Tab-separated table of C-alpha atoms in Angstrom:
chain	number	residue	atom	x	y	z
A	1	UNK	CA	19.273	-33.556	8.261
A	2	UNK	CA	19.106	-37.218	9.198
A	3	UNK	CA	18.711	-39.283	5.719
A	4	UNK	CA	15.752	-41.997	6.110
A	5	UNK	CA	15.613	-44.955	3.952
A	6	UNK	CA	13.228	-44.958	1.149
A	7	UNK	CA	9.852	-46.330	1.708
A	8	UNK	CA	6.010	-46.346	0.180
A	9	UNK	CA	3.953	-44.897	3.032
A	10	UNK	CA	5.300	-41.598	4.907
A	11	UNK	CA	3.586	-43.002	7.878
A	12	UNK	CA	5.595	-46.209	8.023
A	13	UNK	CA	8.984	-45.562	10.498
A	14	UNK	CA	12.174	-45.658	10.022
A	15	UNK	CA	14.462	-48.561	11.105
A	16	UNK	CA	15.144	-48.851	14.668
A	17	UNK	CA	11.962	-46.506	15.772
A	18	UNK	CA	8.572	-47.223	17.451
A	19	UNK	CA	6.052	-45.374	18.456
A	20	UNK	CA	4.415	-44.869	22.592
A	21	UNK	CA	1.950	-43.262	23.950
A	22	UNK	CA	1.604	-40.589	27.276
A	23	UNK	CA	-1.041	-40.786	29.555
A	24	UNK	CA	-2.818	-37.798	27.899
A	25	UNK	CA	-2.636	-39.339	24.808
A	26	UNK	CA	0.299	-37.911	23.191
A	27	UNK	CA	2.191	-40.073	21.029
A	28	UNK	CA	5.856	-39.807	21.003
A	29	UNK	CA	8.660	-41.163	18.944
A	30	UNK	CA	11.513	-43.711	20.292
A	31	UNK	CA	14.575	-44.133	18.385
A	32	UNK	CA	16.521	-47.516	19.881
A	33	UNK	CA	19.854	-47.063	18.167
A	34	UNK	CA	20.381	-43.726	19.944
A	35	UNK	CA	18.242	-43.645	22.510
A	36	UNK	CA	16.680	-40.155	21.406
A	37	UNK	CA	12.873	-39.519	21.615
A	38	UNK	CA	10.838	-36.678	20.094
A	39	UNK	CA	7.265	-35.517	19.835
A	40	UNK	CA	6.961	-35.320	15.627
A	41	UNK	CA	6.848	-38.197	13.086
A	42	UNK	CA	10.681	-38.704	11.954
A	43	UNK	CA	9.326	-38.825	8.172
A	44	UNK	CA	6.005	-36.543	8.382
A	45	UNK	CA	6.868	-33.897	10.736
A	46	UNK	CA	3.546	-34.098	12.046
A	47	UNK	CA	2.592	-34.856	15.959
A	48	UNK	CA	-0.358	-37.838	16.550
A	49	UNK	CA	-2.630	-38.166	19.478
A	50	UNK	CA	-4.840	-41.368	20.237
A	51	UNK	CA	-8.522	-40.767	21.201
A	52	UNK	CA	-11.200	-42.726	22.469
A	53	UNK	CA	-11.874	-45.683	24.304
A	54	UNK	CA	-9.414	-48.819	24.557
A	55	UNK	CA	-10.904	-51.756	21.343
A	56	UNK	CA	-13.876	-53.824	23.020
A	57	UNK	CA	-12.134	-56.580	25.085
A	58	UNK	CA	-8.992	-54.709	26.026
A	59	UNK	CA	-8.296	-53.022	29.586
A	60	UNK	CA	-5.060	-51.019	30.818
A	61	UNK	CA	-3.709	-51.978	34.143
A	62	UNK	CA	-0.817	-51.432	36.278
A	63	UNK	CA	1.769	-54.037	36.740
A	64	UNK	CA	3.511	-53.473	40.210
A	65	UNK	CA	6.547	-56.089	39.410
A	66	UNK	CA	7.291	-54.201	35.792
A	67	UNK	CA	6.752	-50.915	37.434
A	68	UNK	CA	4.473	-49.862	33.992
A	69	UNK	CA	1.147	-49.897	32.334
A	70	UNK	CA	0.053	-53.064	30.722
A	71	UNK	CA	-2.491	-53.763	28.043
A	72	UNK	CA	-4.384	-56.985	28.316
A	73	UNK	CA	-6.525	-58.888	25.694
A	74	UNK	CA	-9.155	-60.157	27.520
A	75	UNK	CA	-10.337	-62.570	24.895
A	76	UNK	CA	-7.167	-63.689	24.056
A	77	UNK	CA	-5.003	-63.100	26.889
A	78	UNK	CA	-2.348	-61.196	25.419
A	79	UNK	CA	-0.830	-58.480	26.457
A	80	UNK	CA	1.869	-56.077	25.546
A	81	UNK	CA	3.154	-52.531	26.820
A	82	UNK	CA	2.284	-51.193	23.486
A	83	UNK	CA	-1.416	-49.148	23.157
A	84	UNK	CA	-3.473	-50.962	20.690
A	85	UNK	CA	-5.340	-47.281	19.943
A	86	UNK	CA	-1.536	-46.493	18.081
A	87	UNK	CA	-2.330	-48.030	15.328
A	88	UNK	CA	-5.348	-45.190	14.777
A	89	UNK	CA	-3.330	-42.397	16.170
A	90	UNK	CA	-4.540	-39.204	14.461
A	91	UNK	CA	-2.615	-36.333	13.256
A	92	UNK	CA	-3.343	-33.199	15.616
A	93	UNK	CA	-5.011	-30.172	13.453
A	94	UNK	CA	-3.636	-27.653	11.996
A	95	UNK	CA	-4.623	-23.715	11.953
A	96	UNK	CA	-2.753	-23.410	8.483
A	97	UNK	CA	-3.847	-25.679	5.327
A	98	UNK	CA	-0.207	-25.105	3.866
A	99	UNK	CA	0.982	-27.636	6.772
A	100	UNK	CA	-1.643	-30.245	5.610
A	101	UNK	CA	0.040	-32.757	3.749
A	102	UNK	CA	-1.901	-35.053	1.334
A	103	UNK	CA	-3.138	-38.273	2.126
A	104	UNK	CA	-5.117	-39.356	-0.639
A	105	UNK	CA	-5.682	-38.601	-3.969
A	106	UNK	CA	-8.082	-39.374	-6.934
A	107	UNK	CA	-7.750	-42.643	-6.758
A	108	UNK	CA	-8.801	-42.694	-2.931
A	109	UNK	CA	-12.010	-44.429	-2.155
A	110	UNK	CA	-14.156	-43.122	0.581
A	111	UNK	CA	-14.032	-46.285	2.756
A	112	UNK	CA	-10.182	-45.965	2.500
A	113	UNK	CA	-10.533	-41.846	4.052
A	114	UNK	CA	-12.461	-43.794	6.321
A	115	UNK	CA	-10.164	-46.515	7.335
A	116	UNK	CA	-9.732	-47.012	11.438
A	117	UNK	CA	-12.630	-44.284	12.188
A	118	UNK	CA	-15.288	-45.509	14.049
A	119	UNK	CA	-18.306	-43.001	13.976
A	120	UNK	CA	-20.657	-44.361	16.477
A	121	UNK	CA	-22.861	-41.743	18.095
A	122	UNK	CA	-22.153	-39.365	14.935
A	123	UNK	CA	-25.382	-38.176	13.021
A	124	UNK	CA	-25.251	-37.249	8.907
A	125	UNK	CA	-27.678	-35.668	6.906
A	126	UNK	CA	-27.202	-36.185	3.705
A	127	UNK	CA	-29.610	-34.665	0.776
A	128	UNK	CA	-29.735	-36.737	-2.612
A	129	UNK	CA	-28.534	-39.793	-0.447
A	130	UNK	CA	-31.089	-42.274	-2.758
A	131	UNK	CA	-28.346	-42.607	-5.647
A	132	UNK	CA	-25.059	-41.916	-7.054
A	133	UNK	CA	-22.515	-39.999	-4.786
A	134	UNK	CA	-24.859	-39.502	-2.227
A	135	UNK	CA	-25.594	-43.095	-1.807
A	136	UNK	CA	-21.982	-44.082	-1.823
A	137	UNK	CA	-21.108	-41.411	0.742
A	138	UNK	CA	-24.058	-42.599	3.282
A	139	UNK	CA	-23.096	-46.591	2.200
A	140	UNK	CA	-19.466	-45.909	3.587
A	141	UNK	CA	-20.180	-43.450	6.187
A	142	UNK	CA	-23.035	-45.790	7.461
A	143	UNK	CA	-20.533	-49.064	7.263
A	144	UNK	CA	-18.360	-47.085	10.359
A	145	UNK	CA	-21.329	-46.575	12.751
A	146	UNK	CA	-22.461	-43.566	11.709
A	147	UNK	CA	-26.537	-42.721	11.856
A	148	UNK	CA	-27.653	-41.331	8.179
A	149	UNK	CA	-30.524	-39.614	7.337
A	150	UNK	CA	-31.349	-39.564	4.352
A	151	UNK	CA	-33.375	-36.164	3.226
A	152	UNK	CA	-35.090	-37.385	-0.496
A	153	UNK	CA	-37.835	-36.670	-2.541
A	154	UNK	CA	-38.892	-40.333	-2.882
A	155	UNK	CA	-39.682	-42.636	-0.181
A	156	UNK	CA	-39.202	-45.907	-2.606
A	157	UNK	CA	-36.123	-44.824	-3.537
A	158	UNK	CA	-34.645	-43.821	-0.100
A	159	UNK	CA	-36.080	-46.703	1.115
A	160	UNK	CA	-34.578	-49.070	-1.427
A	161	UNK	CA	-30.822	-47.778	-1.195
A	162	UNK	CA	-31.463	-48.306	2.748
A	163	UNK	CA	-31.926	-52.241	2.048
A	164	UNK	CA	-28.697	-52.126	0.379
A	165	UNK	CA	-27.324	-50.587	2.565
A	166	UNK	CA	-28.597	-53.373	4.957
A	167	UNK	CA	-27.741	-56.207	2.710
A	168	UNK	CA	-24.594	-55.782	2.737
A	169	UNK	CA	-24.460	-54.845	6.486
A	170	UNK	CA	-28.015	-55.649	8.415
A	171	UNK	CA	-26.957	-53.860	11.765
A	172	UNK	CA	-26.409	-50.268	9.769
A	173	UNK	CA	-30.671	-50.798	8.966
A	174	UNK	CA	-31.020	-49.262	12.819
A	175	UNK	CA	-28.977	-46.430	11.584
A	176	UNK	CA	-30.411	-45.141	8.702
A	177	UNK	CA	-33.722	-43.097	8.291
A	178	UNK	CA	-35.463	-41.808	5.823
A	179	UNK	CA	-36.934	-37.978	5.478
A	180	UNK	CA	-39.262	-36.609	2.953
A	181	UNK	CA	-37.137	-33.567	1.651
A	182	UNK	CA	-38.319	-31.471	-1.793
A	183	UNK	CA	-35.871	-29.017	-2.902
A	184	UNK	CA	-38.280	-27.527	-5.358
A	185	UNK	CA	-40.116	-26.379	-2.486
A	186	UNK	CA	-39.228	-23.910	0.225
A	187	UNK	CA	-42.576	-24.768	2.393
A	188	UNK	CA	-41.160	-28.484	1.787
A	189	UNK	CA	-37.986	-27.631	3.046
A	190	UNK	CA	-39.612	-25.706	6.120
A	191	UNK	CA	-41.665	-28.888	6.582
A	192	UNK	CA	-38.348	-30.901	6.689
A	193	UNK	CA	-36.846	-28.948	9.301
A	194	UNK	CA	-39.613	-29.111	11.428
A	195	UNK	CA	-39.334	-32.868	11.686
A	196	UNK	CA	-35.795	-33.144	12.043
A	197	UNK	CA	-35.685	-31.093	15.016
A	198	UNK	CA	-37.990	-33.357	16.426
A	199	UNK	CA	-35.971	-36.557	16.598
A	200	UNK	CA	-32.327	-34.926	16.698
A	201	UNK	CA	-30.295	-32.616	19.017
A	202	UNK	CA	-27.265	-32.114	16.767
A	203	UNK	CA	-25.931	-32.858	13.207
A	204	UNK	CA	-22.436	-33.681	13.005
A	205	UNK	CA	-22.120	-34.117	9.019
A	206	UNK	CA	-24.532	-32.024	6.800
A	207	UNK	CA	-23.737	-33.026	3.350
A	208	UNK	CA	-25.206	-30.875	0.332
A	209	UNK	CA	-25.077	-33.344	-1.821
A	210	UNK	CA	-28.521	-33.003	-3.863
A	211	UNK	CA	-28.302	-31.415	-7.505
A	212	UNK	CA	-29.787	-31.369	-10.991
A	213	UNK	CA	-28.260	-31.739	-14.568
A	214	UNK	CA	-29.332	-30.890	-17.637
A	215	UNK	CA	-33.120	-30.251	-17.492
A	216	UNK	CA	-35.164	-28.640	-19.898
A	217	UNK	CA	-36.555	-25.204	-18.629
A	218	UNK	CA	-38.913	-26.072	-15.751
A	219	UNK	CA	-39.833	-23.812	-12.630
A	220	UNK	CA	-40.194	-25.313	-9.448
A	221	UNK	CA	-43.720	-24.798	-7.007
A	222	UNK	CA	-42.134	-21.324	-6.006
A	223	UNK	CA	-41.646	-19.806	-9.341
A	224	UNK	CA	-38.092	-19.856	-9.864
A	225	UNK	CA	-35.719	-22.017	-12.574
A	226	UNK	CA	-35.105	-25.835	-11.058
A	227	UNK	CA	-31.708	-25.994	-11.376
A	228	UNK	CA	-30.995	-22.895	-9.212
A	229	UNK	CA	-33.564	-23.345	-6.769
A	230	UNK	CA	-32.779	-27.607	-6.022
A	231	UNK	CA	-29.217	-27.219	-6.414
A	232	UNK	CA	-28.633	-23.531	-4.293
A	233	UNK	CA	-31.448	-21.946	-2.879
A	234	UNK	CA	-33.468	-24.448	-1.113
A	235	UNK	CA	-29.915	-25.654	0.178
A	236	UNK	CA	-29.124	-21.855	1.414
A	237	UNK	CA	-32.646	-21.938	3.142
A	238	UNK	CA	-32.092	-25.111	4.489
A	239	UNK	CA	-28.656	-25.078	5.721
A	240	UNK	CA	-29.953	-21.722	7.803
A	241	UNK	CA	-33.100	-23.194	9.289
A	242	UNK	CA	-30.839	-26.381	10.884
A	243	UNK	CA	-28.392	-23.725	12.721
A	244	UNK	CA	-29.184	-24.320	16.368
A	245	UNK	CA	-28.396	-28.518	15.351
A	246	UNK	CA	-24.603	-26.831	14.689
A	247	UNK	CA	-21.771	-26.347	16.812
A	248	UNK	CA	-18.141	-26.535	16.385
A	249	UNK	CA	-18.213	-30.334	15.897
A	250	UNK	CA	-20.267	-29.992	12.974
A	251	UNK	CA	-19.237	-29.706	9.312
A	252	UNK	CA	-20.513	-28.447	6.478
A	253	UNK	CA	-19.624	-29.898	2.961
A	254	UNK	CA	-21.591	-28.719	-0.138
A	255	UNK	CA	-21.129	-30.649	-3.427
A	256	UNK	CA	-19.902	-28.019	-6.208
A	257	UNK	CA	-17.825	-29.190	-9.647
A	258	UNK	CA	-14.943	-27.803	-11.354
A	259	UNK	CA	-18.261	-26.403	-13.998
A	260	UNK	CA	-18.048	-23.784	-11.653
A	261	UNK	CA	-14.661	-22.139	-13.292
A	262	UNK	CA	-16.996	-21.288	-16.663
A	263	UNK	CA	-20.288	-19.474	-14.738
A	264	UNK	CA	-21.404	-16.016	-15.988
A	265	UNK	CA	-22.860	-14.317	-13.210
A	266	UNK	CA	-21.670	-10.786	-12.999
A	267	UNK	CA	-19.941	-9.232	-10.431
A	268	UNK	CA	-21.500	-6.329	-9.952
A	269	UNK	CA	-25.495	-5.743	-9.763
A	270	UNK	CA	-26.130	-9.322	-9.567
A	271	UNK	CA	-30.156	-9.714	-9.886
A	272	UNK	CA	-32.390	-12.788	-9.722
A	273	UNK	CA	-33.138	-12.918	-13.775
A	274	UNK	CA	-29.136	-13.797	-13.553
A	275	UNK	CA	-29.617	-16.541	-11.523
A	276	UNK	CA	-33.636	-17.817	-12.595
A	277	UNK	CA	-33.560	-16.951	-15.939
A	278	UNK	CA	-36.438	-16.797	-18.383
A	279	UNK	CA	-37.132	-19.545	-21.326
A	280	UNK	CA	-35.297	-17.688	-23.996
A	281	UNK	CA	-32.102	-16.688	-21.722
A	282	UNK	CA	-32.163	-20.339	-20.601
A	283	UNK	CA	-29.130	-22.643	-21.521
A	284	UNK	CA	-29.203	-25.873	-19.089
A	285	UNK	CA	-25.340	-26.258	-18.540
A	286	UNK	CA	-24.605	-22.695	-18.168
A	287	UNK	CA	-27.794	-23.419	-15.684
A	288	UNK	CA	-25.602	-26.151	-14.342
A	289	UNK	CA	-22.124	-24.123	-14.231
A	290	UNK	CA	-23.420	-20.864	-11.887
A	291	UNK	CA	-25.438	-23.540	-9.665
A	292	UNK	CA	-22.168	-24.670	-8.941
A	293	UNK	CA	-20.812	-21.161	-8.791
A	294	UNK	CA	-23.405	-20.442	-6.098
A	295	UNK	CA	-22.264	-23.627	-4.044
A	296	UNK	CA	-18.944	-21.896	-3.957
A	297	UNK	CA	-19.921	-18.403	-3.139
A	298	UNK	CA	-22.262	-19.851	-0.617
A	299	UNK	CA	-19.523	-22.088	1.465
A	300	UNK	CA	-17.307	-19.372	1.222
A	301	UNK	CA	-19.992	-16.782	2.836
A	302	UNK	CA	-21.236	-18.977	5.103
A	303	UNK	CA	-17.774	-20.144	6.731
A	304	UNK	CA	-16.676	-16.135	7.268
A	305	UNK	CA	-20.010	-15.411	8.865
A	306	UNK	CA	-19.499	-19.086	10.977
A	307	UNK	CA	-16.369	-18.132	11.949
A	308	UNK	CA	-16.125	-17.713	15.167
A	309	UNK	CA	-18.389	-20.662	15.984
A	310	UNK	CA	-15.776	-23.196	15.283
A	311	UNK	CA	-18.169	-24.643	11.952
A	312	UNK	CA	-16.325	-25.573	9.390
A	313	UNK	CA	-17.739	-25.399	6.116
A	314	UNK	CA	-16.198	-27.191	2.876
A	315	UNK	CA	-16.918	-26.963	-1.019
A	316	UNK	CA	-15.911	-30.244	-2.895
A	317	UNK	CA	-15.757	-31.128	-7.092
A	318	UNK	CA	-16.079	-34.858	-6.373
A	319	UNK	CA	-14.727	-35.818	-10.072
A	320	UNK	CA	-15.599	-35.241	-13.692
A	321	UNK	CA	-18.325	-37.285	-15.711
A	322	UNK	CA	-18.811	-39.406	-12.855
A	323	UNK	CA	-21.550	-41.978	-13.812
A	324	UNK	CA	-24.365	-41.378	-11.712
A	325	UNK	CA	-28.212	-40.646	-12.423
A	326	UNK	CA	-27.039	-37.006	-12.770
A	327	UNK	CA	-27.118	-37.184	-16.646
A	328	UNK	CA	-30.779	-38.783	-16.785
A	329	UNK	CA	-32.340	-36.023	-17.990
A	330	UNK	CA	-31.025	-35.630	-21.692
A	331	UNK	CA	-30.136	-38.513	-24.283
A	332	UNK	CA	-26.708	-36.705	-25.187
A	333	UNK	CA	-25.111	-36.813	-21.960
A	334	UNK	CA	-26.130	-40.217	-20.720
A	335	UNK	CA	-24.547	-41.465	-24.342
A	336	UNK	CA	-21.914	-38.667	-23.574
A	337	UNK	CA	-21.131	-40.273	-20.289
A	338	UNK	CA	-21.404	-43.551	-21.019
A	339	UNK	CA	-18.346	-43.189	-23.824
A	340	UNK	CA	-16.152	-41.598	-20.988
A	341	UNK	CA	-17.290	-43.898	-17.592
A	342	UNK	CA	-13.952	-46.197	-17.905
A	343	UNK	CA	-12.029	-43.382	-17.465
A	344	UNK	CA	-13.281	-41.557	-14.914
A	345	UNK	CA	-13.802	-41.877	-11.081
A	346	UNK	CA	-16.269	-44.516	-9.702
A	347	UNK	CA	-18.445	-43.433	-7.127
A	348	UNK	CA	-16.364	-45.011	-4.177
A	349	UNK	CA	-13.638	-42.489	-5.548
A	350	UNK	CA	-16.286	-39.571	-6.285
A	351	UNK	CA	-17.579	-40.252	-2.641
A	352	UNK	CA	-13.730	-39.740	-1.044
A	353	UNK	CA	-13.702	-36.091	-0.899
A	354	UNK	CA	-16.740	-35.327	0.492
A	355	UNK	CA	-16.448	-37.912	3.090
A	356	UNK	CA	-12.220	-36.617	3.850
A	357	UNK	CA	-14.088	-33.049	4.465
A	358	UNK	CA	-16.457	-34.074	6.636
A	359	UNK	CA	-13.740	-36.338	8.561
A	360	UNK	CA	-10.759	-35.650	8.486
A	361	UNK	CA	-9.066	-34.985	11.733
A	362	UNK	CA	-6.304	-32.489	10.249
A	363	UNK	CA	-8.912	-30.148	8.967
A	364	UNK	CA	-10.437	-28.918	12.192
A	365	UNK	CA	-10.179	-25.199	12.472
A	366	UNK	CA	-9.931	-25.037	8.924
A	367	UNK	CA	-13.150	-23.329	7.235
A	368	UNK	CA	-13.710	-22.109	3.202
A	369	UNK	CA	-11.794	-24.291	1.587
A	370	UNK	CA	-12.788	-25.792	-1.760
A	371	UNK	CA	-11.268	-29.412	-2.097
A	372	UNK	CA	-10.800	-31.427	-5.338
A	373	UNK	CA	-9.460	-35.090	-5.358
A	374	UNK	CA	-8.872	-35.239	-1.052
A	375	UNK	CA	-6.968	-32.128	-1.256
A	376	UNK	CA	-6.871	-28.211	-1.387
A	377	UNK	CA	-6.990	-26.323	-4.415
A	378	UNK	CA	-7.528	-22.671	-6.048
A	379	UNK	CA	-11.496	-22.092	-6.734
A	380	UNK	CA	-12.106	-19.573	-9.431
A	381	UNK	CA	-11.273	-16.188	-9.302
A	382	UNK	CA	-15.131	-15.222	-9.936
A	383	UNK	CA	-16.022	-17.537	-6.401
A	384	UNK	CA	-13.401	-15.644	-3.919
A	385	UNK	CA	-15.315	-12.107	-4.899
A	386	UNK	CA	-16.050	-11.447	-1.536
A	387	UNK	CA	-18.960	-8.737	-3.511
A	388	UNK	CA	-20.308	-11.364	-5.376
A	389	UNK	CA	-20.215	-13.789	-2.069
A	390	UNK	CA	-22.227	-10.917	0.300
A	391	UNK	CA	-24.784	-10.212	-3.346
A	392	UNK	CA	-25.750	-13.758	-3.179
A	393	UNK	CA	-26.172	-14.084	0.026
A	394	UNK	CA	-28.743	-10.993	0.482
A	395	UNK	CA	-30.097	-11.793	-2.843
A	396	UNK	CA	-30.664	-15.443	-1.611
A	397	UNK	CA	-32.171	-13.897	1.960
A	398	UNK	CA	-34.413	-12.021	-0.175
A	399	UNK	CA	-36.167	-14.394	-1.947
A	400	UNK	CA	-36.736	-17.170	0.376
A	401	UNK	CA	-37.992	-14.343	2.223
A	402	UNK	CA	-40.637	-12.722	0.029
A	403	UNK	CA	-41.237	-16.322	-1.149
A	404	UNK	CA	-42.240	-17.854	1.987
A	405	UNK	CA	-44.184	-14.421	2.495
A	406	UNK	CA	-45.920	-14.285	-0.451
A	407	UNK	CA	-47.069	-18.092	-0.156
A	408	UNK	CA	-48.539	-17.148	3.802
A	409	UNK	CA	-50.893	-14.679	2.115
């Protein structure tokens, strides 16, 4: 094999190679010295494609005296033989996540996963988009042209992220929206949908992001424990109601954590006192840790019953301790994560994941994967029961079921 000289990026080319585009938008790889060509990145491996429109102000036209396509800068009268889309030339998808090579990493900001897109005409529902991880991922997502709605409790506070937002960029105001969504409330939720299908057609990005930490035992307007019902169920019932918005353009990425890995739930004969325990069974992070279980088990069901729609569904841990309003709830943990915010992720970083599997062109016709720091990784044994995955499910079914029955009585 050909050695190539050391560099920092794996996108950057070799010496004495440049990249050119087809007419369907295949890019392909020149090398000068020997006069070779080939379809796959010399370093990567990895074939590109350009998409879209030409960058406002340029036009392609045919030069009859070179005999070739020329690209002209209207503005400033430049022109050159080389596609300006090239330099956001995407990697084409792969069927098998073993050939998806890593990108970014924990470090990774969303708004650097997000650098060259432009999402304009792209709609994302995000829940818990007020604050924290949520805000961050509808501040960056909203920064590329894309239209966010965000589905929160409180107007005030959904309203006062969206000035911001619009602070910092005044045209992404017109994209941004807020809806009243209450996770402790299935007829809420039902509400919620109702609306949305109202004003849109189609969701491109649904982002579970909403969640709850740490709370003293409370049960929500339906009867059940908080923490399961905000942070799985109403998610579950919601994700269901918003089907006909899906298609294979749309993904799915629900906020889990790594807590996930210590959850309790049995395998067998799981039953809703497991999941909506009673006062004296109640601990709030074990609570916390088979929420997040749920998350998993839910993606995971969800994308094998999706299949064959083309939906891709993702479960993300966006970091550890990340300062947020997550910890509000219980002296102890904000002092808890206070001591440990230097050295953990800020929410740019937290943001990156969910925002890569929403994205990310090399994950299309990729579905059930759980992602940690931009990347694949191993979920627990106890999430990949497929049992335990098809238990929840029905359980989940069951409930909203004789909930929202029970409540029409």
């Amino acid at each position: 094999m050909m050695s190539l000289p050391d560099t920092d990026s794996e996108d950057e080319l070799p010496p004495g190679w440049e990249e050119r585009a087809t007419d369907d938008g295949t890019v392909c790889y020149v090398n000068q010295q020997n006069k070779t060509s080939q379809w796959t990145h010399p370093r990567t491996g990895r074939s590109k494609r350009i998409t879209g429109e030409l960058p406002l102000g340029w036009e392609k036209y045919y030069d009859e005296q070179l005999k070739k396509f020329i690209f002209l800068n209207k503005e400033t009268q430049q022109r050159s033989n080389v596609d300006p889309r090239l330099a956001f030339a995407v990697e084409e998808p792969t069927q098998n996540v073993a050939q998806v090579r890593q990108r970014f990493d924990s470090c990774s900001t969303a708004l650097q996963v997000l650098h060259g897109k432009d999402l304009h005409g792209r709609i994302a529902l995000i829940t818990g988009a007020n604050c924290g991880i949520g805000f961050e991922t509808a501040r960056s997502l909203s920064q590329h042209g894309c239209e966010i709605i965000f589905a929160c409790r409180s107007r005030a506070s959904a309203e006062a992220a969206i000035d911001r937002i619009a602070q910092e960029r005044p045209s992404a105001r017109a994209r941004c929206r807020f809806v009243a969504l209450d996770l402790s409330s299935l007829r809420a939720v039902q509400q919620f949908v109702q609306e949305i299908k109202q004003s849109v057609s189609h969701i491109d990005y649904l982002i579970l992001n909403a969640g709850v930490f740490a709370l003293p035992y409370t049960t929500t307007v339906d009867g059940l424990e908080t923490t399961f019902q905000v942070s799985h169920l109403s998610h579950f019932y919601l994700t269901l109601q918003l089907e006909t918005l899906f298609d294979y353009k749309t993904r799915i990425v629900v906020l889990s954590s790594e807590s996930h890995r210590f959850a309790n739930l049995p395998v067998d004969n799981l039953g809703v006192h497991h999941l909506s325990p009673p006062p004296e069974k109640y601990w709030s992070m074990m609570a916390y840790n088979n929420a997040k279980l749920c998350n998993v088990l839910f993606a995971q069901e969800l994308a094998q019953r999706w299949k064959q729609r083309g939906i891709s569904v993702f479960s993300v841990h966006p970091g550890n301790m990340v300062s947020t309003e997550l910890s509000r709830n219980y002296w102890f943990y904000r002092w808890l994560f206070a001591i440990v915010r230097p050295f953990t992720k800020s929410l740019q970083q937290a943001a990156a994941t969910s925002i890569y599997c929403a994205t990310a062109n090399e994950l299309t016709g990729l579905s059930g994967l759980y992602f940690n720091n931009c990347f694949f990784c191993e979920p627990s044994k106890l999430s990949k029961s497929a049992a335990l995955q098809q238990q929840l499910w029905q359980l989940s079914e069951r409930l909203v079921s004789e909930l929202l029955e029970h409540q029409s009585n």
